[in-house]
Amino acid sequence: MSAAAVRAVHNLSPHSRAPIPRRARRTPTARRRPLAPSNANSKGDDDPNPMGSFPEGGLAALNQDDLPAMRRACLKVATDAAKLGAAVMLDKLGADVVKTKANARDLLTEVDPEVQRIIESSVVDAFPTHGFLGEESVPGGWEAGSAAIARLLDTGPDWLWVVDPIDGTTNFVHGVPLSAISIGVAYKGELQVGVIMDPFAGEIFSACLGGGAHCNFAPMRVGEERTGEEAVVVTGYGATAESADAMLKGMKALTDLPVRSVRMLGSAAIMLAWVAAGRLTAYFECDLNAWDTAAGALLVREAGGKMTDLIAGGDYDLKTRAIVASNGATHDELRKCLVDGGVRPLADYFEE
């Protein structure tokens, strides 16, 4: 790991932005704030860090059923692990593909499992009894992803970490600085903590259940758009012909509504984080895994937005694959538009 990459993530303070390598630099915006360190040992009225303090014995002394304390502890571990993984991503943007998974669009680099090992090691060291589901531990394809999360929710430990080490691998391979680390933490199936780290913008998006959502430890809220005509909506490009068909039908329906714009960014984590931050109005996709959505779902909710099953309309949970996330005010209008336009979950294509 280069010295520049280490400085880019670890030598951060509330008053200065770490340098971003030239190949990864993005135009700054007024929304971006410097990345604060994860000082979890103090909390004052003017301290932007929501992590709080821990018992004298450290993480090992925590009562696992003390949810407020566990949220703070998980937030610290997730944030610190994301920073370690981010240093690797900064150093290796544009890494070669080592293999494909479900198909030629589903890419894997040597960096994906490296970042996952870093995060999993941090979790195991802090919480050896917690469950861990990382994308790189599961074969490609929607069936394997669905089975993996269902198995852990049904028979695994109460605490479960759901991790995508690099969300937006295609962007990462092609040197496009729009990919992120996504870490969601659930207790008995209910999301408690979400962290999304964008190394290339130097931004950490974080949320604890009931504690609001933050960008670089400053509060953030969803946008104020009231109608579909004001909405900027994003979606993905499906890894299969079937999922691409559903997304294209959705884009056509939104264009006919019309919305202000439809865009594709190539990272579910970043798109969810940006909905939570008010930069985008809504995001829909017909087939995603829990590691794509867990952290972002909590961010959107805690920022005042809404995330539901795209087709059925019920609240999102870790088994939900077809999703729509929004600022809340536009949610029903946009979801109806998509469903009326023929968007279906991927599983429907294989039941015909």
mmCIF file of C-alpha atoms in Angstrom:
data_model
loop_
_atom_site.group_PDB
_atom_site.id
_atom_site.type_symbol
_atom_site.label_atom_id
_atom_site.label_comp_id
_atom_site.label_asym_id
_atom_site.label_seq_id
_atom_site.Cartn_x
_atom_site.Cartn_y
_atom_site.Cartn_z
ATOM 1 C CA MET A 1 0.000 0.000 0.000
ATOM 2 C CA SER A 2 1.462 3.348 -1.007
ATOM 3 C CA ALA A 3 2.147 6.146 1.466
ATOM 4 C CA ALA A 4 -0.210 8.380 -0.520
ATOM 5 C CA ALA A 5 -3.078 5.933 -0.095
ATOM 6 C CA VAL A 6 -2.491 5.665 3.636
ATOM 7 C CA ARG A 7 -2.472 9.455 4.021
ATOM 8 C CA ALA A 8 -5.662 9.710 1.964
ATOM 9 C CA VAL A 9 -7.670 7.803 4.544
ATOM 10 C CA HIS A 10 -5.913 7.792 7.904
ATOM 11 C CA ASN A 11 -4.385 11.282 8.238
ATOM 12 C CA LEU A 12 -7.734 13.020 8.388
ATOM 13 C CA SER A 13 -8.964 15.711 10.730
ATOM 14 C CA PRO A 14 -12.170 17.726 11.081
ATOM 15 C CA HIS A 15 -10.387 20.725 9.557
ATOM 16 C CA SER A 16 -8.527 19.381 6.538
ATOM 17 C CA ARG A 17 -9.221 17.079 3.602
ATOM 18 C CA ALA A 18 -6.756 14.354 2.836
ATOM 19 C CA PRO A 19 -5.234 14.435 -0.649
ATOM 20 C CA ILE A 20 -6.957 12.292 -3.270
ATOM 21 C CA PRO A 21 -4.725 10.692 -5.926
ATOM 22 C CA ARG A 22 -4.888 12.632 -9.181
ATOM 23 C CA ARG A 23 -6.441 9.792 -11.162
ATOM 24 C CA ALA A 24 -9.272 9.598 -8.635
ATOM 25 C CA ARG A 25 -9.884 13.307 -8.046
ATOM 26 C CA ARG A 26 -13.411 14.605 -8.491
ATOM 27 C CA THR A 27 -14.616 18.168 -8.730
ATOM 28 C CA PRO A 28 -15.431 19.336 -5.185
ATOM 29 C CA THR A 29 -18.915 20.527 -4.341
ATOM 30 C CA ALA A 30 -20.304 22.639 -1.558
ATOM 31 C CA ARG A 31 -21.947 19.541 -0.072
ATOM 32 C CA ARG A 32 -18.681 17.811 0.716
ATOM 33 C CA ARG A 33 -17.261 18.174 4.197
ATOM 34 C CA PRO A 34 -13.884 17.113 5.613
ATOM 35 C CA LEU A 35 -13.754 13.620 7.048
ATOM 36 C CA ALA A 36 -13.650 13.560 10.838
ATOM 37 C CA PRO A 37 -11.741 10.876 12.745
ATOM 38 C CA SER A 38 -13.672 8.138 14.544
ATOM 39 C CA ASN A 39 -12.917 9.245 18.112
ATOM 40 C CA ALA A 40 -15.293 7.030 20.060
ATOM 41 C CA ASN A 41 -14.022 7.895 23.536
ATOM 42 C CA SER A 42 -15.627 11.287 23.958
ATOM 43 C CA LYS A 43 -18.892 12.963 23.137
ATOM 44 C CA GLY A 44 -19.803 16.570 23.777
ATOM 45 C CA ASP A 45 -22.582 18.876 22.676
ATOM 46 C CA ASP A 46 -20.373 20.290 19.933
ATOM 47 C CA ASP A 47 -18.754 16.965 18.968
ATOM 48 C CA PRO A 48 -19.896 15.976 15.435
ATOM 49 C CA ASN A 49 -19.049 12.326 16.098
ATOM 50 C CA PRO A 50 -22.191 10.379 17.137
ATOM 51 C CA MET A 51 -20.303 7.311 18.382
ATOM 52 C CA GLY A 52 -20.255 8.146 22.080
ATOM 53 C CA SER A 53 -18.199 6.316 24.714
ATOM 54 C CA PHE A 54 -17.748 2.699 25.835
ATOM 55 C CA PRO A 55 -17.272 0.902 29.164
ATOM 56 C CA GLU A 56 -13.832 0.899 30.698
ATOM 57 C CA GLY A 57 -13.322 -2.702 29.617
ATOM 58 C CA GLY A 58 -13.793 -1.775 25.945
ATOM 59 C CA LEU A 59 -15.849 -3.674 23.386
ATOM 60 C CA ALA A 60 -15.454 -7.015 25.176
ATOM 61 C CA ALA A 61 -17.282 -5.593 28.202
ATOM 62 C CA LEU A 62 -20.387 -4.576 26.256
ATOM 63 C CA ASN A 63 -23.721 -6.253 26.884
ATOM 64 C CA GLN A 64 -24.743 -7.541 23.444
ATOM 65 C CA ASP A 65 -28.387 -6.789 24.253
ATOM 66 C CA ASP A 66 -27.647 -3.142 25.143
ATOM 67 C CA LEU A 67 -28.654 -1.874 21.721
ATOM 68 C CA PRO A 68 -27.659 1.813 22.074
ATOM 69 C CA ALA A 69 -24.166 0.877 23.276
ATOM 70 C CA MET A 70 -23.823 -1.826 20.640
ATOM 71 C CA ARG A 71 -24.860 0.574 17.896
ATOM 72 C CA ARG A 72 -22.119 2.983 18.914
ATOM 73 C CA ALA A 73 -19.577 0.177 19.076
ATOM 74 C CA CYS A 74 -20.575 -1.265 15.713
ATOM 75 C CA LEU A 75 -20.481 2.195 14.165
ATOM 76 C CA LYS A 76 -16.908 2.697 15.339
ATOM 77 C CA VAL A 77 -15.736 -0.717 14.128
ATOM 78 C CA ALA A 78 -17.514 -0.301 10.781
ATOM 79 C CA THR A 79 -16.110 3.184 10.242
ATOM 80 C CA ASP A 80 -12.545 2.200 11.104
ATOM 81 C CA ALA A 81 -12.747 -0.948 8.960
ATOM 82 C CA ALA A 82 -14.120 1.052 6.037
ATOM 83 C CA LYS A 83 -11.190 3.460 6.281
ATOM 84 C CA LEU A 84 -8.735 0.553 6.128
ATOM 85 C CA GLY A 85 -10.474 -0.854 3.077
ATOM 86 C CA ALA A 86 -10.647 2.568 1.466
ATOM 87 C CA ALA A 87 -6.864 2.897 1.566
ATOM 88 C CA VAL A 88 -6.582 -0.246 -0.548
ATOM 89 C CA MET A 89 -9.181 1.005 -3.024
ATOM 90 C CA LEU A 90 -7.407 4.330 -3.418
ATOM 91 C CA ASP A 91 -4.144 2.557 -4.113
ATOM 92 C CA LYS A 92 -5.565 0.109 -6.649
ATOM 93 C CA LEU A 93 -8.210 1.959 -8.668
ATOM 94 C CA GLY A 94 -8.337 0.389 -12.123
ATOM 95 C CA ALA A 95 -7.344 -3.102 -10.920
ATOM 96 C CA ASP A 96 -7.566 -5.942 -13.427
ATOM 97 C CA VAL A 97 -10.463 -8.378 -13.502
ATOM 98 C CA VAL A 98 -9.377 -11.761 -12.148
ATOM 99 C CA LYS A 99 -12.617 -13.567 -13.001
ATOM 100 C CA THR A 100 -16.321 -13.130 -13.654
ATOM 101 C CA LYS A 101 -19.031 -14.573 -11.433
ATOM 102 C CA ALA A 102 -22.639 -14.999 -12.609
ATOM 103 C CA ASN A 103 -21.826 -13.711 -16.110
ATOM 104 C CA ALA A 104 -19.439 -11.473 -18.047
ATOM 105 C CA ARG A 105 -20.978 -8.338 -16.493
ATOM 106 C CA ASP A 106 -20.452 -9.585 -12.918
ATOM 107 C CA LEU A 107 -16.795 -8.756 -12.275
ATOM 108 C CA LEU A 108 -14.303 -9.631 -9.551
ATOM 109 C CA THR A 109 -10.884 -8.058 -8.988
ATOM 110 C CA GLU A 110 -8.149 -9.086 -6.580
ATOM 111 C CA VAL A 111 -9.119 -6.040 -4.507
ATOM 112 C CA ASP A 112 -12.685 -7.156 -3.690
ATOM 113 C CA PRO A 113 -11.672 -10.140 -1.510
ATOM 114 C CA GLU A 114 -8.741 -8.177 -0.066
ATOM 115 C CA VAL A 115 -11.052 -5.424 1.199
ATOM 116 C CA GLN A 116 -13.546 -7.994 2.474
ATOM 117 C CA ARG A 117 -10.808 -9.768 4.453
ATOM 118 C CA ILE A 118 -9.824 -6.460 6.062
ATOM 119 C CA ILE A 119 -13.392 -5.729 7.127
ATOM 120 C CA GLU A 120 -14.145 -9.272 8.284
ATOM 121 C CA SER A 121 -10.948 -9.380 10.327
ATOM 122 C CA SER A 122 -11.935 -6.146 12.066
ATOM 123 C CA VAL A 123 -15.384 -7.538 12.855
ATOM 124 C CA VAL A 124 -14.071 -10.886 14.123
ATOM 125 C CA ASP A 125 -11.508 -9.159 16.355
ATOM 126 C CA ALA A 126 -14.160 -6.899 17.898
ATOM 127 C CA PHE A 127 -17.175 -9.217 17.907
ATOM 128 C CA PRO A 128 -16.168 -12.875 17.496
ATOM 129 C CA THR A 129 -19.730 -14.125 18.034
ATOM 130 C CA HIS A 130 -21.304 -11.984 15.296
ATOM 131 C CA GLY A 131 -22.341 -13.341 11.921
ATOM 132 C CA PHE A 132 -20.759 -12.037 8.726
ATOM 133 C CA LEU A 133 -22.108 -12.100 5.158
ATOM 134 C CA GLY A 134 -19.798 -10.659 2.503
ATOM 135 C CA GLU A 135 -20.483 -10.615 -1.221
ATOM 136 C CA GLU A 136 -17.250 -12.436 -2.012
ATOM 137 C CA SER A 137 -18.273 -15.385 0.176
ATOM 138 C CA VAL A 138 -21.327 -16.151 -1.967
ATOM 139 C CA PRO A 139 -21.464 -17.560 -5.527
ATOM 140 C CA GLY A 140 -22.856 -15.277 -8.211
ATOM 141 C CA GLY A 141 -26.549 -15.229 -9.129
ATOM 142 C CA TRP A 142 -29.727 -14.110 -7.394
ATOM 143 C CA GLU A 143 -30.608 -17.589 -6.102
ATOM 144 C CA ALA A 144 -27.350 -17.908 -4.139
ATOM 145 C CA GLY A 145 -27.666 -14.406 -2.699
ATOM 146 C CA SER A 146 -31.258 -14.988 -1.604
ATOM 147 C CA ALA A 147 -30.409 -18.325 -0.023
ATOM 148 C CA ALA A 148 -27.393 -16.937 1.865
ATOM 149 C CA ILE A 149 -29.243 -14.105 3.600
ATOM 150 C CA ALA A 150 -32.266 -16.299 4.345
ATOM 151 C CA ARG A 151 -30.078 -18.951 5.959
ATOM 152 C CA LEU A 152 -28.277 -16.476 8.214
ATOM 153 C CA LEU A 153 -31.471 -14.703 9.241
ATOM 154 C CA ASP A 154 -33.152 -17.999 10.060
ATOM 155 C CA THR A 155 -30.329 -19.837 11.836
ATOM 156 C CA GLY A 156 -27.405 -17.435 12.321
ATOM 157 C CA PRO A 157 -26.355 -15.275 15.292
ATOM 158 C CA ASP A 158 -28.514 -12.361 16.468
ATOM 159 C CA TRP A 159 -25.945 -9.838 15.209
ATOM 160 C CA LEU A 160 -25.198 -9.957 11.472
ATOM 161 C CA TRP A 161 -22.800 -7.847 9.408
ATOM 162 C CA VAL A 162 -23.764 -7.546 5.724
ATOM 163 C CA VAL A 163 -20.896 -6.243 3.606
ATOM 164 C CA ASP A 164 -20.135 -5.328 0.006
ATOM 165 C CA PRO A 165 -16.379 -4.684 -0.075
ATOM 166 C CA ILE A 166 -16.529 -2.826 -3.387
ATOM 167 C CA ASP A 167 -19.964 -1.811 -4.624
ATOM 168 C CA GLY A 168 -19.494 -0.617 -8.174
ATOM 169 C CA THR A 169 -16.761 -3.018 -9.267
ATOM 170 C CA THR A 170 -17.229 -2.256 -12.975
ATOM 171 C CA ASN A 171 -16.613 1.439 -12.277
ATOM 172 C CA PHE A 172 -13.581 0.472 -10.182
ATOM 173 C CA VAL A 173 -12.110 -1.711 -12.939
ATOM 174 C CA HIS A 174 -12.475 1.038 -15.522
ATOM 175 C CA GLY A 175 -10.934 3.713 -13.309
ATOM 176 C CA VAL A 176 -14.243 5.516 -12.728
ATOM 177 C CA PRO A 177 -14.112 6.895 -9.167
ATOM 178 C CA LEU A 178 -17.692 5.959 -8.280
ATOM 179 C CA SER A 179 -17.546 2.896 -6.052
ATOM 180 C CA ALA A 180 -17.900 2.407 -2.331
ATOM 181 C CA ILE A 181 -17.632 0.126 0.675
ATOM 182 C CA SER A 182 -21.018 -0.767 2.149
ATOM 183 C CA ILE A 183 -21.413 -2.143 5.686
ATOM 184 C CA GLY A 184 -24.790 -2.848 7.261
ATOM 185 C CA VAL A 185 -25.248 -4.283 10.765
ATOM 186 C CA ALA A 186 -28.494 -5.949 11.869
ATOM 187 C CA TYR A 187 -29.773 -7.323 15.176
ATOM 188 C CA LYS A 188 -32.385 -10.063 14.860
ATOM 189 C CA GLY A 189 -32.965 -8.944 11.284
ATOM 190 C CA GLU A 190 -33.479 -5.248 12.062
ATOM 191 C CA LEU A 191 -30.876 -2.833 10.749
ATOM 192 C CA GLN A 192 -28.999 -1.003 13.504
ATOM 193 C CA VAL A 193 -25.992 0.590 11.781
ATOM 194 C CA GLY A 194 -25.113 1.537 8.218
ATOM 195 C CA VAL A 195 -21.813 2.859 6.864
ATOM 196 C CA ILE A 196 -21.004 3.672 3.240
ATOM 197 C CA MET A 197 -17.471 4.841 2.492
ATOM 198 C CA ASP A 198 -16.694 6.666 -0.771
ATOM 199 C CA PRO A 199 -12.883 6.789 -0.771
ATOM 200 C CA PHE A 200 -12.594 8.938 -3.876
ATOM 201 C CA ALA A 201 -14.766 11.787 -2.560
ATOM 202 C CA GLY A 202 -13.452 11.369 0.993
ATOM 203 C CA GLU A 203 -16.965 10.869 2.344
ATOM 204 C CA ILE A 204 -18.345 8.551 5.019
ATOM 205 C CA PHE A 205 -22.121 8.252 5.144
ATOM 206 C CA SER A 206 -23.309 6.732 8.413
ATOM 207 C CA ALA A 207 -26.458 6.067 10.395
ATOM 208 C CA CYS A 208 -27.586 4.417 13.626
ATOM 209 C CA LEU A 209 -31.183 3.361 14.195
ATOM 210 C CA GLY A 210 -32.993 6.297 15.770
ATOM 211 C CA GLY A 211 -29.927 8.528 15.581
ATOM 212 C CA GLY A 212 -30.323 10.193 12.207
ATOM 213 C CA ALA A 213 -28.034 10.042 9.193
ATOM 214 C CA HIS A 214 -24.691 11.785 8.734
ATOM 215 C CA CYS A 215 -22.189 12.655 6.038
ATOM 216 C CA ASN A 216 -18.726 13.001 7.531
ATOM 217 C CA PHE A 217 -20.466 13.107 10.931
ATOM 218 C CA ALA A 218 -22.590 16.155 10.031
ATOM 219 C CA PRO A 219 -26.387 15.624 9.848
ATOM 220 C CA MET A 220 -27.908 15.103 6.407
ATOM 221 C CA ARG A 221 -31.482 14.989 5.101
ATOM 222 C CA VAL A 222 -33.246 13.830 1.972
ATOM 223 C CA GLY A 223 -34.252 16.317 -0.707
ATOM 224 C CA GLU A 224 -37.384 18.467 -0.704
ATOM 225 C CA GLU A 225 -38.824 17.570 -4.133
ATOM 226 C CA ARG A 226 -42.602 17.190 -3.923
ATOM 227 C CA THR A 227 -43.573 15.780 -7.324
ATOM 228 C CA GLY A 228 -42.275 13.389 -9.940
ATOM 229 C CA GLU A 229 -41.664 16.281 -12.326
ATOM 230 C CA GLU A 230 -39.035 17.619 -9.918
ATOM 231 C CA ALA A 231 -37.398 14.254 -9.337
ATOM 232 C CA VAL A 232 -33.938 13.109 -10.363
ATOM 233 C CA VAL A 233 -34.170 9.305 -10.381
ATOM 234 C CA VAL A 234 -31.350 6.800 -10.698
ATOM 235 C CA THR A 235 -31.256 3.121 -11.536
ATOM 236 C CA GLY A 236 -28.778 0.386 -12.380
ATOM 237 C CA TYR A 237 -27.846 -1.573 -15.466
ATOM 238 C CA GLY A 238 -28.881 -5.170 -14.923
ATOM 239 C CA ALA A 239 -26.297 -7.942 -14.841
ATOM 240 C CA THR A 240 -28.706 -10.127 -16.833
ATOM 241 C CA ALA A 241 -30.923 -9.548 -19.854
ATOM 242 C CA GLU A 242 -33.997 -10.042 -17.675
ATOM 243 C CA SER A 243 -33.044 -7.441 -15.064
ATOM 244 C CA ALA A 244 -31.939 -5.015 -17.786
ATOM 245 C CA ASP A 245 -35.363 -5.402 -19.411
ATOM 246 C CA ALA A 246 -37.109 -4.427 -16.177
ATOM 247 C CA MET A 247 -34.898 -1.392 -15.662
ATOM 248 C CA LEU A 248 -35.386 -0.182 -19.235
ATOM 249 C CA LYS A 249 -39.165 -0.447 -18.812
ATOM 250 C CA GLY A 250 -38.850 1.635 -15.676
ATOM 251 C CA MET A 251 -36.781 4.285 -17.415
ATOM 252 C CA LYS A 252 -39.357 4.510 -20.214
ATOM 253 C CA ALA A 253 -42.191 4.898 -17.701
ATOM 254 C CA LEU A 254 -40.339 7.630 -15.814
ATOM 255 C CA THR A 255 -39.570 9.464 -19.058
ATOM 256 C CA ASP A 256 -43.249 9.427 -19.942
ATOM 257 C CA LEU A 257 -44.317 10.717 -16.485
ATOM 258 C CA PRO A 258 -42.044 12.786 -16.901
ATOM 259 C CA VAL A 259 -39.347 13.103 -14.248
ATOM 260 C CA ARG A 260 -36.638 15.738 -14.400
ATOM 261 C CA SER A 261 -33.916 13.219 -15.266
ATOM 262 C CA VAL A 262 -33.018 9.527 -15.138
ATOM 263 C CA ARG A 263 -29.380 8.571 -14.533
ATOM 264 C CA MET A 264 -27.159 5.549 -13.915
ATOM 265 C CA LEU A 265 -24.161 5.822 -11.590
ATOM 266 C CA GLY A 266 -23.063 2.188 -11.356
ATOM 267 C CA SER A 267 -23.048 1.797 -7.555
ATOM 268 C CA ALA A 268 -26.141 0.974 -5.518
ATOM 269 C CA ALA A 269 -24.395 2.088 -2.334
ATOM 270 C CA ILE A 270 -23.522 5.519 -3.691
ATOM 271 C CA MET A 271 -26.967 6.005 -5.197
ATOM 272 C CA LEU A 272 -28.652 5.167 -1.881
ATOM 273 C CA ALA A 273 -26.244 7.406 0.016
ATOM 274 C CA TRP A 274 -26.948 10.257 -2.380
ATOM 275 C CA VAL A 275 -30.711 9.836 -1.980
ATOM 276 C CA ALA A 276 -30.158 10.108 1.768
ATOM 277 C CA ALA A 277 -27.989 13.204 1.251
ATOM 278 C CA GLY A 278 -30.585 14.963 -0.911
ATOM 279 C CA ARG A 279 -28.491 14.869 -4.079
ATOM 280 C CA LEU A 280 -30.902 12.458 -5.776
ATOM 281 C CA THR A 281 -34.649 12.111 -5.330
ATOM 282 C CA ALA A 282 -35.129 8.379 -5.811
ATOM 283 C CA TYR A 283 -33.463 5.118 -6.805
ATOM 284 C CA PHE A 284 -35.051 1.930 -8.090
ATOM 285 C CA GLU A 285 -33.732 -1.451 -9.104
ATOM 286 C CA CYS A 286 -35.500 -4.758 -9.664
ATOM 287 C CA ASP A 287 -32.910 -7.154 -8.224
ATOM 288 C CA LEU A 288 -30.303 -6.439 -5.574
ATOM 289 C CA ASN A 289 -28.654 -8.467 -2.827
ATOM 290 C CA ALA A 290 -28.722 -7.574 0.853
ATOM 291 C CA TRP A 291 -25.070 -6.470 0.773
ATOM 292 C CA ASP A 292 -25.962 -3.898 -1.912
ATOM 293 C CA THR A 293 -28.776 -2.328 0.082
ATOM 294 C CA ALA A 294 -28.468 -2.938 3.846
ATOM 295 C CA ALA A 295 -26.405 0.118 4.765
ATOM 296 C CA GLY A 296 -28.133 2.415 2.280
ATOM 297 C CA ALA A 297 -31.616 1.438 3.445
ATOM 298 C CA LEU A 298 -30.876 2.627 6.972
ATOM 299 C CA LEU A 299 -29.250 5.816 5.676
ATOM 300 C CA VAL A 300 -32.339 6.686 3.627
ATOM 301 C CA ARG A 301 -34.744 6.015 6.485
ATOM 302 C CA GLU A 302 -32.710 7.909 9.066
ATOM 303 C CA ALA A 303 -32.360 10.853 6.674
ATOM 304 C CA GLY A 304 -36.148 11.145 6.502
ATOM 305 C CA GLY A 305 -36.744 9.134 3.345
ATOM 306 C CA LYS A 306 -38.524 5.910 2.509
ATOM 307 C CA MET A 307 -37.420 2.552 1.111
ATOM 308 C CA THR A 308 -39.843 -0.209 0.205
ATOM 309 C CA ASP A 309 -40.332 -3.298 -1.880
ATOM 310 C CA LEU A 310 -40.741 -1.903 -5.380
ATOM 311 C CA ILE A 311 -43.556 -4.255 -6.377
ATOM 312 C CA ALA A 312 -45.474 -5.072 -3.190
ATOM 313 C CA GLY A 313 -44.900 -1.711 -1.513
ATOM 314 C CA GLY A 314 -44.116 -3.151 1.922
ATOM 315 C CA ASP A 315 -41.265 -1.925 4.096
ATOM 316 C CA TYR A 316 -37.766 -2.979 3.065
ATOM 317 C CA ASP A 317 -36.081 -5.811 4.911
ATOM 318 C CA LEU A 318 -32.890 -7.747 4.259
ATOM 319 C CA LYS A 319 -34.687 -10.250 2.011
ATOM 320 C CA THR A 320 -36.107 -7.523 -0.267
ATOM 321 C CA ARG A 321 -34.569 -7.653 -3.744
ATOM 322 C CA ALA A 322 -36.688 -5.246 -5.836
ATOM 323 C CA ILE A 323 -36.382 -1.840 -4.182
ATOM 324 C CA VAL A 324 -37.364 1.780 -4.512
ATOM 325 C CA ALA A 325 -35.829 4.397 -2.224
ATOM 326 C CA SER A 326 -36.883 8.022 -2.204
ATOM 327 C CA ASN A 327 -37.157 11.250 -0.292
ATOM 328 C CA GLY A 328 -40.598 10.086 0.853
ATOM 329 C CA ALA A 329 -42.710 12.880 -0.651
ATOM 330 C CA THR A 330 -42.395 11.470 -4.186
ATOM 331 C CA HIS A 331 -42.404 7.800 -3.214
ATOM 332 C CA ASP A 332 -45.946 6.686 -3.982
ATOM 333 C CA GLU A 333 -46.116 8.554 -7.281
ATOM 334 C CA LEU A 334 -42.816 7.148 -8.527
ATOM 335 C CA ARG A 335 -43.483 3.589 -7.355
ATOM 336 C CA LYS A 336 -46.889 3.536 -9.056
ATOM 337 C CA CYS A 337 -45.326 4.864 -12.252
ATOM 338 C CA LEU A 338 -42.739 2.074 -12.243
ATOM 339 C CA VAL A 339 -45.194 -0.738 -11.480
ATOM 340 C CA ASP A 340 -47.708 0.541 -14.046
ATOM 341 C CA GLY A 341 -44.839 0.723 -16.530
ATOM 342 C CA GLY A 342 -44.212 -3.013 -16.267
ATOM 343 C CA VAL A 343 -41.263 -3.238 -13.876
ATOM 344 C CA ARG A 344 -41.151 -6.712 -12.318
ATOM 345 C CA PRO A 345 -38.795 -8.513 -9.925
ATOM 346 C CA LEU A 346 -36.196 -10.717 -11.562
ATOM 347 C CA ALA A 347 -37.699 -13.927 -10.125
ATOM 348 C CA ASP A 348 -40.892 -13.350 -12.159
ATOM 349 C CA TYR A 349 -38.990 -13.838 -15.403
ATOM 350 C CA PHE A 350 -38.044 -17.369 -14.424
ATOM 351 C CA GLU A 351 -41.542 -18.394 -13.371
ATOM 352 C CA GLU A 352 -43.061 -17.876 -16.813
#
